[in-house]
Short mmCIF file of C-alpha atoms (C1' of nucleotides) and ligand atoms in Angstrom, two decimals:
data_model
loop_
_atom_site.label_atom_id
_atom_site.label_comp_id
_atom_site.label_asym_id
_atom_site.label_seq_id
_atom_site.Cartn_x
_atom_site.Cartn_y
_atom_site.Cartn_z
CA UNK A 1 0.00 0.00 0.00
CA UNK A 2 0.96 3.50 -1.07
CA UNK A 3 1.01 6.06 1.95
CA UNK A 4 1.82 9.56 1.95
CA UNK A 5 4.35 11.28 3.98
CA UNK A 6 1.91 12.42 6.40
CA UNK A 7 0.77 9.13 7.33
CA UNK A 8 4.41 7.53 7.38
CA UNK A 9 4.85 9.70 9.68
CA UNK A 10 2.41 9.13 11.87
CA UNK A 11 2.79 5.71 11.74
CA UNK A 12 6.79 6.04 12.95
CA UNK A 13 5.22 8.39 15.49
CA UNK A 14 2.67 5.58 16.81
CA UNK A 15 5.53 3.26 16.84
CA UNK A 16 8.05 5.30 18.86
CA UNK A 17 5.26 6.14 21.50
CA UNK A 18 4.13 2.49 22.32
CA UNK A 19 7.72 1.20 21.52
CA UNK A 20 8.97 3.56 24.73
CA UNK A 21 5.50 3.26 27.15
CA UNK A 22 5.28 -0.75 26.43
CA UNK A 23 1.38 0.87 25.67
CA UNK A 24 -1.02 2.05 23.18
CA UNK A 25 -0.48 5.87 22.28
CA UNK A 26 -2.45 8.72 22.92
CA UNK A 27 -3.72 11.29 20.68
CA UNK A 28 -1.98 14.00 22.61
CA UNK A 29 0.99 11.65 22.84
CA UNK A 30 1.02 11.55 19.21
CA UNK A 31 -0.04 15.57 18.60
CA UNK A 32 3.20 16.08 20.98
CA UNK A 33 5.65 13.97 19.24
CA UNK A 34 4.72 15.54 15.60
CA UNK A 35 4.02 19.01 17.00
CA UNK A 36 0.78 18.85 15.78
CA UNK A 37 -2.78 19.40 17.20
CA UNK A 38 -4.61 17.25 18.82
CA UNK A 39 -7.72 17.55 16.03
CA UNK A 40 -5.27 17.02 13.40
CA UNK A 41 -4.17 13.72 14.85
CA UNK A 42 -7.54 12.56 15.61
CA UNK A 43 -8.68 13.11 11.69
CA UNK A 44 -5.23 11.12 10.73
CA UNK A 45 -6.39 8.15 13.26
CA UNK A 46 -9.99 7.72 11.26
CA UNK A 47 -8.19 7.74 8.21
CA UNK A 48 -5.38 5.00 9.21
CA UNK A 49 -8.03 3.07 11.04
CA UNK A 50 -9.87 3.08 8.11
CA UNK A 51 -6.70 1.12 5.79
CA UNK A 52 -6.61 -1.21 8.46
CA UNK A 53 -3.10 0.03 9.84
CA UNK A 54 -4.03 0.78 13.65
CA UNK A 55 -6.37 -0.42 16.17
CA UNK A 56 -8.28 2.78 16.70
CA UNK A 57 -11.86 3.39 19.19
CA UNK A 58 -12.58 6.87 19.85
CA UNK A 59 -11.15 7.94 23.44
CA UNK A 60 -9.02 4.58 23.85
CA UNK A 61 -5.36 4.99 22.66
CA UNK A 62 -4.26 3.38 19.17
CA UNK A 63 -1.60 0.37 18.83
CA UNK A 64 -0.77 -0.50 15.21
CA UNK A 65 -1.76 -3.65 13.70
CA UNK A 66 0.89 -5.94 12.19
CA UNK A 67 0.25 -3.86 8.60
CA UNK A 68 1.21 -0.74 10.45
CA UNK A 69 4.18 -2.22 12.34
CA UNK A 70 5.91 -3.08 9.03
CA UNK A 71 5.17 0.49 7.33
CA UNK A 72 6.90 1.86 10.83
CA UNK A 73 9.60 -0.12 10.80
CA UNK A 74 10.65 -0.38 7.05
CA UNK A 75 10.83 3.90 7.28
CA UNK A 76 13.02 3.38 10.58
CA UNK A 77 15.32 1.00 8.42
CA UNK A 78 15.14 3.59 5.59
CA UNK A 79 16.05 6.62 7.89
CA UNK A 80 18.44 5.01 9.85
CA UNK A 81 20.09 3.30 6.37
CA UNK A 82 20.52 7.03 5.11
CA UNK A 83 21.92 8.08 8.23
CA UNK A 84 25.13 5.78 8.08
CA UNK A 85 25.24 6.79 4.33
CA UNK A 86 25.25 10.31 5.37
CA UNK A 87 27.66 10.07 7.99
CA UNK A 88 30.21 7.12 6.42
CA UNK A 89 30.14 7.96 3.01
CA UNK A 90 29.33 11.54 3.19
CA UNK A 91 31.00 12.63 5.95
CA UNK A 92 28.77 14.45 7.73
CA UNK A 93 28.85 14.76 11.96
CA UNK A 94 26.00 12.81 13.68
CA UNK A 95 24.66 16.07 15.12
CA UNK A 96 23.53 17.15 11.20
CA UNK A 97 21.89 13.68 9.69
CA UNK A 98 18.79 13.53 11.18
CA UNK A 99 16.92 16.69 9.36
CA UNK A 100 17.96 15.29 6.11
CA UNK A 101 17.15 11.48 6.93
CA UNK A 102 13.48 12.45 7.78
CA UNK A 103 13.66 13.61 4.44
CA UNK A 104 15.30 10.41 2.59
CA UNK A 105 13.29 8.26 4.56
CA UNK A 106 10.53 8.84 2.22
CA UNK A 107 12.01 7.96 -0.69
CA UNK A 108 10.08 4.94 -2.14
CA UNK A 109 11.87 2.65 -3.71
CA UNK A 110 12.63 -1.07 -2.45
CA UNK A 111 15.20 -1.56 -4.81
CA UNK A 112 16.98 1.68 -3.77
CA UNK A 113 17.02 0.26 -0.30
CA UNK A 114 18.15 -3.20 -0.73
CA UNK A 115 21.28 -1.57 -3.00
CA UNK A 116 21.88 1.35 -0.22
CA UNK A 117 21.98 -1.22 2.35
CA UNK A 118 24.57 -3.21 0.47
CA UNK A 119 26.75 -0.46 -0.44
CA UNK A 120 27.19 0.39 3.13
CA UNK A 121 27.96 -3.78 3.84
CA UNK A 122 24.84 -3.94 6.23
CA UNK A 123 25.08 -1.95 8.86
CA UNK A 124 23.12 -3.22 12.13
CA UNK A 125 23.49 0.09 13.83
CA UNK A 126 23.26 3.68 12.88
CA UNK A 127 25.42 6.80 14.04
CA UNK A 128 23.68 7.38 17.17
CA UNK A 129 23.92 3.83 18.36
CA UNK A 130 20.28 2.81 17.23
CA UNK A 131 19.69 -0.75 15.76
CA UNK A 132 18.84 -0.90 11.83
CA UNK A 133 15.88 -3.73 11.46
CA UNK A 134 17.13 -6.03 8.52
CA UNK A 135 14.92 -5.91 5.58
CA UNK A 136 12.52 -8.50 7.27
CA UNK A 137 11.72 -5.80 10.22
CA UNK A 138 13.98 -7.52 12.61
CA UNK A 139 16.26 -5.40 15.34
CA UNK A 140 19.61 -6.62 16.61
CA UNK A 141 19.36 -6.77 20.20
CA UNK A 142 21.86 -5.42 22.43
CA UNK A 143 22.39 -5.21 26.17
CA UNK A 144 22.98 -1.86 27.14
CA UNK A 145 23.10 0.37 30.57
CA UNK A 146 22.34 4.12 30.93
CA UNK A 147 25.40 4.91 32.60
CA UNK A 148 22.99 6.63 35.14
CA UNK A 149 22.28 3.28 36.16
CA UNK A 150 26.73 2.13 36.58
CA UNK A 151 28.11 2.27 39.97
CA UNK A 152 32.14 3.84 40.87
CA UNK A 153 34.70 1.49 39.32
CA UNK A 154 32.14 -0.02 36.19
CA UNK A 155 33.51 0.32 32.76
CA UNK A 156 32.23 0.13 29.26
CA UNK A 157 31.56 1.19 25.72
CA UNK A 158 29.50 4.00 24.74
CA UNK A 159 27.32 2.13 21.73
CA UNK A 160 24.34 4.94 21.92
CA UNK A 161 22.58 7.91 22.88
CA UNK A 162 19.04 8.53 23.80
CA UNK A 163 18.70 12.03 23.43
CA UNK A 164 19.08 12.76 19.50
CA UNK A 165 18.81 16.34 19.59
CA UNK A 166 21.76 18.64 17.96
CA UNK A 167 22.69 20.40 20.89
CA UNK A 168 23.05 17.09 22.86
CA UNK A 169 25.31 15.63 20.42
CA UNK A 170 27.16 19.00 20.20
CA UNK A 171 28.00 18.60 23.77
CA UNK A 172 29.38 15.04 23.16
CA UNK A 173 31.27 16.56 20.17
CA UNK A 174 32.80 19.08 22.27
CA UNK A 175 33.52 16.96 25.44
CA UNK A 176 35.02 14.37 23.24
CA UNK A 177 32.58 11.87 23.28
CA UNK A 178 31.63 9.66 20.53
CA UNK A 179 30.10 5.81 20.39
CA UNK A 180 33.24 3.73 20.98
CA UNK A 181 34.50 5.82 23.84
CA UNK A 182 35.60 3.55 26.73
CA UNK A 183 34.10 5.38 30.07
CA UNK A 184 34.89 4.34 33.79
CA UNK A 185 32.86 5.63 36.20
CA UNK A 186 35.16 7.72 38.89
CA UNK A 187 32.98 8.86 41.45
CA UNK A 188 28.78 9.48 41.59
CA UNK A 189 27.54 11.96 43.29
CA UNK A 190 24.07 10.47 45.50
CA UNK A 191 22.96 14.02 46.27
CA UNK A 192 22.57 15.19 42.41
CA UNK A 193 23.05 12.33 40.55
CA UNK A 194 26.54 14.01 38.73
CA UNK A 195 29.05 11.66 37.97
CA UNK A 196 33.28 11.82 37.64
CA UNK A 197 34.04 9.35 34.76
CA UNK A 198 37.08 8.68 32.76
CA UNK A 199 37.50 8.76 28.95
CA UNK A 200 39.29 6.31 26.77
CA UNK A 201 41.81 5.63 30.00
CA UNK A 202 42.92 9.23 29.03
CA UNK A 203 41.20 12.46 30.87
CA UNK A 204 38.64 12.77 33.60
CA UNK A 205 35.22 14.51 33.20
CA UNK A 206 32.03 15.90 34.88
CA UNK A 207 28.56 15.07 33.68
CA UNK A 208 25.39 16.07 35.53
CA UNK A 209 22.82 13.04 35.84
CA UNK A 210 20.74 14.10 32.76
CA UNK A 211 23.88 13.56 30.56
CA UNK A 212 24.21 10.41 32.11
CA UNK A 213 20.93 9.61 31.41
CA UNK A 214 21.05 9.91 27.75
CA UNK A 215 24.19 7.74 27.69
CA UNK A 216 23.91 4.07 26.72
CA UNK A 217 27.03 1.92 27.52
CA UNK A 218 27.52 -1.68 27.12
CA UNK A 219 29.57 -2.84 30.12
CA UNK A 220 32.42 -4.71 29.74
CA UNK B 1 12.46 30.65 -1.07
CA UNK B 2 11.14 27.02 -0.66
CA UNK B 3 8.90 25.95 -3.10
CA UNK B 4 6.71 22.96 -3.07
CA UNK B 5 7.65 20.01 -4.98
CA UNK B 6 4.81 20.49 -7.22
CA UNK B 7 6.33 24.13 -7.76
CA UNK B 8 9.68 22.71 -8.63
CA UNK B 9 8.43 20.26 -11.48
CA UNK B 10 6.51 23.34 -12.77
CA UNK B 11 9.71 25.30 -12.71
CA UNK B 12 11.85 22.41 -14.43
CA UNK B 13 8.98 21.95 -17.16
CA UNK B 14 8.96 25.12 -17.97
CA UNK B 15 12.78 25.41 -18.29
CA UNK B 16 12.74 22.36 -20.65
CA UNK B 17 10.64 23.48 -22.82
CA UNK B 18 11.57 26.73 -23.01
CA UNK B 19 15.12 25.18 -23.60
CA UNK B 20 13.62 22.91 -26.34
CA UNK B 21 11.88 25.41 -27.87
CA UNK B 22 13.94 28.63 -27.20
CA UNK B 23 10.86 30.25 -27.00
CA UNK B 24 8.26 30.67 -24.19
CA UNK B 25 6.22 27.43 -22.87
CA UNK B 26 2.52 27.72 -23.54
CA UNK B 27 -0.07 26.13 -21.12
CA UNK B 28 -0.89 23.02 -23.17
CA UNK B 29 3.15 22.23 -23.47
CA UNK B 30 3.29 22.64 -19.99
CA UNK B 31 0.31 20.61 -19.14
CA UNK B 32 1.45 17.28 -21.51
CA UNK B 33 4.97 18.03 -20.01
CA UNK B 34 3.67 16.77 -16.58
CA UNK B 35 0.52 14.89 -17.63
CA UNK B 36 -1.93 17.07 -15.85
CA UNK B 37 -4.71 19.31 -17.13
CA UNK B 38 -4.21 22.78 -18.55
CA UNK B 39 -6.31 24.46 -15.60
CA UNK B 40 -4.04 23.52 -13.27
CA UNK B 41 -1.30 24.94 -14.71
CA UNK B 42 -3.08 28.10 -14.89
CA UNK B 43 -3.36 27.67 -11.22
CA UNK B 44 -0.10 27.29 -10.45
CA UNK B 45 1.39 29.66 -13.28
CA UNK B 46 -0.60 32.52 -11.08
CA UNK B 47 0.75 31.26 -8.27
CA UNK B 48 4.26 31.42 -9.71
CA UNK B 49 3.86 34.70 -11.51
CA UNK B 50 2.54 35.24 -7.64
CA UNK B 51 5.78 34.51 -6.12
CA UNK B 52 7.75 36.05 -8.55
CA UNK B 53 9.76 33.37 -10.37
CA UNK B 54 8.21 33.73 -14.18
CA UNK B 55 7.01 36.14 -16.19
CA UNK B 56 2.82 35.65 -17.13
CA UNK B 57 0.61 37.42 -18.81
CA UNK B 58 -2.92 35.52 -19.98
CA UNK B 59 -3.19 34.07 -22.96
CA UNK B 60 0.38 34.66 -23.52
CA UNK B 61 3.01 31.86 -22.96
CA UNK B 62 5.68 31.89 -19.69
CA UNK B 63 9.17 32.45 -19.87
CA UNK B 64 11.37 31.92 -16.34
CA UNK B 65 12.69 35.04 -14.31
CA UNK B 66 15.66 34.65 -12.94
CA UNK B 67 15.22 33.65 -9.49
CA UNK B 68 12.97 30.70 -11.38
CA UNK B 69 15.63 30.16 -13.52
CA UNK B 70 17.97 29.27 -10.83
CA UNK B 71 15.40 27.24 -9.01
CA UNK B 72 15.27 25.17 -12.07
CA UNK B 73 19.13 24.92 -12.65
CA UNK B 74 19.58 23.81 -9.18
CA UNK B 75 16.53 21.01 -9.46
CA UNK B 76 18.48 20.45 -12.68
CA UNK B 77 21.81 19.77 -10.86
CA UNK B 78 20.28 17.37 -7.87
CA UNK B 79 18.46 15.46 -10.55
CA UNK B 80 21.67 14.56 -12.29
CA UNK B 81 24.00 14.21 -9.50
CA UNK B 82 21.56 11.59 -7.90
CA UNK B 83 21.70 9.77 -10.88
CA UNK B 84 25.30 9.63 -10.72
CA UNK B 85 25.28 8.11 -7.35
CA UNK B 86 22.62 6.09 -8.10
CA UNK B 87 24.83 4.51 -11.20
CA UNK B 88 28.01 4.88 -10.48
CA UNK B 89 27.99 4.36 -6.22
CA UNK B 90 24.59 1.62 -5.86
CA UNK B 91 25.37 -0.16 -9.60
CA UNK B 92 21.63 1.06 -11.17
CA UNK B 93 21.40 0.84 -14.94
CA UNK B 94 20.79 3.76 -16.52
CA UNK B 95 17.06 2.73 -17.38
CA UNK B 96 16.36 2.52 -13.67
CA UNK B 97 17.59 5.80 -12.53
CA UNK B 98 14.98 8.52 -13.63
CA UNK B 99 11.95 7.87 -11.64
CA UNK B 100 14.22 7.59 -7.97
CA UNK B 101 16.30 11.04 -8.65
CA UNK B 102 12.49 12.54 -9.20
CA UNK B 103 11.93 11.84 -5.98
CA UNK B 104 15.68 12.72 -5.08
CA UNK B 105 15.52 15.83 -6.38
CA UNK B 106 13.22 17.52 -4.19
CA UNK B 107 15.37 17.21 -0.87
CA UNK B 108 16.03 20.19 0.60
CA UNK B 109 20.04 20.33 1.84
CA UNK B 110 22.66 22.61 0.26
CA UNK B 111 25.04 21.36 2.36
CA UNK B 112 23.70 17.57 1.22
CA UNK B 113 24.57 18.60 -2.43
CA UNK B 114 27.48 20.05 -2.07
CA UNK B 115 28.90 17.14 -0.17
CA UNK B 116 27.67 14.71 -2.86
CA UNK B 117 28.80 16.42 -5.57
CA UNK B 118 32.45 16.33 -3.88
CA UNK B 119 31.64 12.45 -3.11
CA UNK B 120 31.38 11.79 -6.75
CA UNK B 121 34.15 13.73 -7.75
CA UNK B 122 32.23 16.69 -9.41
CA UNK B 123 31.16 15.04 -12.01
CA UNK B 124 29.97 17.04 -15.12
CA UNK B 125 27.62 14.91 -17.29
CA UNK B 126 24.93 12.53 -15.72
CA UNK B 127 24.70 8.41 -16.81
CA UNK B 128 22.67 9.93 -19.93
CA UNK B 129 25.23 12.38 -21.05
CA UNK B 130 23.30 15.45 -20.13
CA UNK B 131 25.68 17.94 -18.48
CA UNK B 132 25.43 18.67 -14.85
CA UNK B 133 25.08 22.37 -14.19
CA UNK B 134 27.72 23.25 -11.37
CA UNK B 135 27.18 25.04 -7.54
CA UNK B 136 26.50 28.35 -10.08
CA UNK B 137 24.04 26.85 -12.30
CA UNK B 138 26.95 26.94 -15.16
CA UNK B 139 26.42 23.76 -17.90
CA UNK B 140 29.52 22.41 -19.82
CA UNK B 141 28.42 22.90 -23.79
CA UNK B 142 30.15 19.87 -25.29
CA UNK B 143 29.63 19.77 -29.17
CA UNK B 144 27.10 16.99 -30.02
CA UNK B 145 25.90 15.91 -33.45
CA UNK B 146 22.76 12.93 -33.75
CA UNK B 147 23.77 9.97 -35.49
CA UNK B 148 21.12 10.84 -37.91
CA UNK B 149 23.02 13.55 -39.60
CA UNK B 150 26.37 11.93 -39.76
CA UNK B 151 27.61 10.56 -43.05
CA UNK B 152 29.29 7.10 -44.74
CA UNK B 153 32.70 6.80 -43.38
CA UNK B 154 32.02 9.09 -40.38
CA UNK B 155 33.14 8.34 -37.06
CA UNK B 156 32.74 9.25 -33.06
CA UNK B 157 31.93 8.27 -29.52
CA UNK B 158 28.49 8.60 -27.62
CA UNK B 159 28.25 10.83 -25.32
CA UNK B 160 24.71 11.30 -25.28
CA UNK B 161 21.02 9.90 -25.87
CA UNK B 162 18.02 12.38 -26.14
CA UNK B 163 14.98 10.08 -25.59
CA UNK B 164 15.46 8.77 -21.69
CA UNK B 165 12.57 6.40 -22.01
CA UNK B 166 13.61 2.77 -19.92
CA UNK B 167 12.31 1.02 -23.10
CA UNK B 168 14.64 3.05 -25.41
CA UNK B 169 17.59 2.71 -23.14
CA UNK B 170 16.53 -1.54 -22.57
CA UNK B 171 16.90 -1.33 -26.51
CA UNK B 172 20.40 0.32 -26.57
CA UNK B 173 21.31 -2.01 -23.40
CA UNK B 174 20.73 -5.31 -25.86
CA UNK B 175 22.32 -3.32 -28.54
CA UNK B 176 24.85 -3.35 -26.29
CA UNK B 177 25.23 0.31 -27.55
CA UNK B 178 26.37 2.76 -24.30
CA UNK B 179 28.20 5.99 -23.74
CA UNK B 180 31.65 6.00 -24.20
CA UNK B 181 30.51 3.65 -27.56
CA UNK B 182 32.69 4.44 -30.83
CA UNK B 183 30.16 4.38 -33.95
CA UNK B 184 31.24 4.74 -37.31
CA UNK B 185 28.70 5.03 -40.25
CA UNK B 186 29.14 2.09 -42.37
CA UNK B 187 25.99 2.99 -44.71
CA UNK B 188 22.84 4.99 -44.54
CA UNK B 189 19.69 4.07 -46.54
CA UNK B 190 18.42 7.51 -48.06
CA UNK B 191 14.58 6.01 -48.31
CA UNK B 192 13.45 5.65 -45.06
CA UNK B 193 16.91 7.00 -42.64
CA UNK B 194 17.36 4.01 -41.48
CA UNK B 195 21.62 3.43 -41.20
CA UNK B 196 23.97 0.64 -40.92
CA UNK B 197 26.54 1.34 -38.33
CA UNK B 198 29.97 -0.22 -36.62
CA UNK B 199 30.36 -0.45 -32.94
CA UNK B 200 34.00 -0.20 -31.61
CA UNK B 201 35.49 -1.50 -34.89
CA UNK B 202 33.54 -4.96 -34.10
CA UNK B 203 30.07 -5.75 -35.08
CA UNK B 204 27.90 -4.35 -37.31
CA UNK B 205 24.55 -3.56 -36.52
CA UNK B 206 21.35 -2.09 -38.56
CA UNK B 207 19.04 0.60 -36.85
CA UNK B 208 16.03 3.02 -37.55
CA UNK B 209 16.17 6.63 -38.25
CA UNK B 210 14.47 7.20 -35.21
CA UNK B 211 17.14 5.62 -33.01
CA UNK B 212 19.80 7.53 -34.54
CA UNK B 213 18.28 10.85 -34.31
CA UNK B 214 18.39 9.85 -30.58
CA UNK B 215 21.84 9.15 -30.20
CA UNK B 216 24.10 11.87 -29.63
CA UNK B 217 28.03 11.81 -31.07
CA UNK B 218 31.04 13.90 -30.28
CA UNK B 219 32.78 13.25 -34.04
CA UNK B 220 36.09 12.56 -33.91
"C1'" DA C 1 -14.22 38.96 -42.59
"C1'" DA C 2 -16.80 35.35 -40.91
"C1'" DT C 3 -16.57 30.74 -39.24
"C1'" DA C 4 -14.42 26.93 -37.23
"C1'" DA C 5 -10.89 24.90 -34.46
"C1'" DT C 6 -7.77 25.25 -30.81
"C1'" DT C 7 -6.00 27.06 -26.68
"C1'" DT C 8 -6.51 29.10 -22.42
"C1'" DT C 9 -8.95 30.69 -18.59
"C1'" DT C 10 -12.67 30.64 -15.21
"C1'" DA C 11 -16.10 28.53 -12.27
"C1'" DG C 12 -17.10 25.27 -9.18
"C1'" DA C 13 -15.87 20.77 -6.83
"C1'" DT C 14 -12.92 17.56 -4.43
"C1'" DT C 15 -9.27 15.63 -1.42
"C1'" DA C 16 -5.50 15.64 1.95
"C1'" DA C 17 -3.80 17.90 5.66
"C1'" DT C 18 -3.97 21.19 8.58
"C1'" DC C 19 -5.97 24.78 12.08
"C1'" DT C 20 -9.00 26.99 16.18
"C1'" DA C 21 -12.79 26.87 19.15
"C1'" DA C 22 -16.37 24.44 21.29
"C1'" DA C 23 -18.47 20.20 22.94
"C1'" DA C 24 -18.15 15.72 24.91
"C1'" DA C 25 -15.88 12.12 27.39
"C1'" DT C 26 -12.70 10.60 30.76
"C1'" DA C 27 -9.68 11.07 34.73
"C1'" DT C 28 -8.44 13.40 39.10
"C1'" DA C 29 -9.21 15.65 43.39
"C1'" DT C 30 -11.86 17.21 46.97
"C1'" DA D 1 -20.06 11.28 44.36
"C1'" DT D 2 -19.49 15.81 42.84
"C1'" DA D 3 -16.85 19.16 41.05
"C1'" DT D 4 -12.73 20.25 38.49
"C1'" DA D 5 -9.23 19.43 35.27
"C1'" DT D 6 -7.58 17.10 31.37
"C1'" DT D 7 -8.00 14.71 27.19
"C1'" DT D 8 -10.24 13.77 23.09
"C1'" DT D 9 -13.46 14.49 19.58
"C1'" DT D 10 -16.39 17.27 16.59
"C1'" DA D 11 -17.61 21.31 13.90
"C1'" DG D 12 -16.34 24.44 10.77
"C1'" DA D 13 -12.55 26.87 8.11
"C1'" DT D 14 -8.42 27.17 5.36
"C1'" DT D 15 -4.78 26.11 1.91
"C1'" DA D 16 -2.43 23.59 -1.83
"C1'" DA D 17 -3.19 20.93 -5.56
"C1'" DT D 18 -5.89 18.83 -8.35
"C1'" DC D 19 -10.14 17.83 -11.48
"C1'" DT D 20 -14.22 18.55 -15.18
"C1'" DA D 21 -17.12 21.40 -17.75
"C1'" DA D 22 -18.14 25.70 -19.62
"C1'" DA D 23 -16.83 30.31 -21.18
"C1'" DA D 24 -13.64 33.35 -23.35
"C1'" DA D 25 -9.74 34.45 -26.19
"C1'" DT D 26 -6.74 33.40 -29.84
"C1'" DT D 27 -5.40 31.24 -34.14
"C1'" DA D 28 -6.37 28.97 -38.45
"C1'" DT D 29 -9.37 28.14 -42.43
"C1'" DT D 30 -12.49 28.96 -45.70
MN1 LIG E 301 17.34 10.32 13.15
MN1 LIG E 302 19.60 7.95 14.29
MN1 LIG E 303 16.40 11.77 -15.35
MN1 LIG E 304 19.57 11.90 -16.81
#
DNA sequence: AATAATTTTTAGATTAATCTAAAAATATAT
DNA sequence: ATATATTTTTAGATTAATCTAAAAATTATT
């Protein structure tokens, strides 16, 4: 089935929502995530109800059905695909890919896929650490710790981030800090949450607990 | 300004005719150009006229301004260097290319361009042979002659096709005729146009006046 | 120059996607 | 359990882009 951009998008938006709450997704859930009213998204929900991609009752939430889950997760592929091809082949930083991918994603063409996918030897992971479902919808699976959550003396790898948005990663870019980056925790701090940590084995930093929130490290 | 995509196409139609032509496009040209009806491109040439990018007066054809001009040029220059990638990086045929770069075409990134254009090593003609313009909107002129009005005993490359149909390009493929071909004109049957023709000093192949006024040669 | 043919424009509808404001339903707090 | 607050839906408009059918303007033909 042919959808337009509008509903691809709502469809990633559904999926993102119940993929974080473990629930179905509410119309203001929705209007938030696509900065969109709340009428808007309840005229979208009759019209995706209505091509059988959600499970949709007036004042209940929506989940998607297994139609909608594969439209969802074949754009994630596609964005997340022309993320690495921005970033590897292009050279762009991770902080400037998403903007354009939101654009690429739409591109329809399977073909264009499968061939992207190959020419960048099929990646499982894109440049902010997130998994790439294989053309089949599956995710890789990966265990994987908000450093938050490590105690003094834990080390690991930095293999994502949670918070996407430019200024975050701008942060990382200027405190060093990039997926791969080996991090120790020095010292927490109970009363804030802020946190000493070590960097590649090389220089110490401070990170308040919302940074360390939005880090995702797989412990070694 | 950002235009709509719809507002691009009408700005790229109107170019090519124009081009074609060297004279202004008229409504109905316009209207065949992109398979729609000629009231909506009355619509949208008021809109246009609107925003400044042609010049419209009822009745009378359009010609581009120059901010439309440029529009055009740079639609133009995504167009071709997405075909390029498309060929040359992901391994498309040249019949598979169009339809994908006119979706391609229409995403909004200088910086995107610009980095692609450096990827593929500034490339100046596209996998048909039509010239890419550069950053400025400049086209390399190349001197071109169809195979139609070449003589006995004349010789050159292809550099170029003018119809970009997939079914005339699925003919050349099993002709195995492509750019960078050498053609010399063994015989040309003043009846009907149809010629007789060598390719790369091997075989010898027969083919319709209507093929070879759509095959472009740089004589040698 | 009058008539016929063609082209172009206008008029009026339609569809997708959006909005604001008001009404209705549901959830929360007293 | 009633009142209040929040969420969600409906009602009614708007805008871009399209369409068909009819009217108007232009061009071609007798
Ligand atoms: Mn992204
Ligand atoms: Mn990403
Ligand atoms: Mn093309
Ligand atoms: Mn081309």
């Amino acid at each position: 089935m042919k959808l337009s951009t509008a509903e691809e998008n709502y469809l990633k938006a559904i999926f993102k929502i119940s993929e974080k709450a473990k629930k179905s997704a509410s119309t203001n859930a929705i209007a938030k995530q696509l900065s969109t009213s709340a009428a808007s998204v309840t005229d979208m929900l009759k019209r995706l109800a209505e091509k059988e991609l959600i499970n949709y009752e007036k004042y209940k939430g929506v989940t998607l059905k297994v139609a909608g889950i594969k439209q969802a997760t074949q754009l994630i592929r596609k964005h997340r695909l022309w993320e690495v091809f921005l970033v590897k082949k292009l050279r762009f930083s991770w902080d400037q890919v998403h903007e354009i991918a939101e654009q690429l994603e739409h591109i329809e063409s399977e073909e264009l896929i499968m061939r992207l996918d190959a020419f960048l030897d099929y990646p499982k992971f894109d440049p902010h650490g997130d998994p790439i479902p294989n053309a089949d919808g599956k995710f890789t699976i990966r265990s994987q710790t908000p450093l938050s959550d490590m105690h003094k003396g834990q080390e690991g790898m930095l293999v994502g981030v949670k918070d996407h948005t430019t200024e975050f990663l701008k942060y990382l870019n200027s405190l060093n800090v990039k997926l791969g980056t080996m991090i120790t925790v020095i010292d927490s701090v109970p009363y804030d949450g802020s946190m000493s940590v070590n960097l590649d084995n090389k220089n110490v930093i401070m990170i308040t607990a919302t940074v360390a929130q939005n880090l995702l490290i797989r412990k070694v």
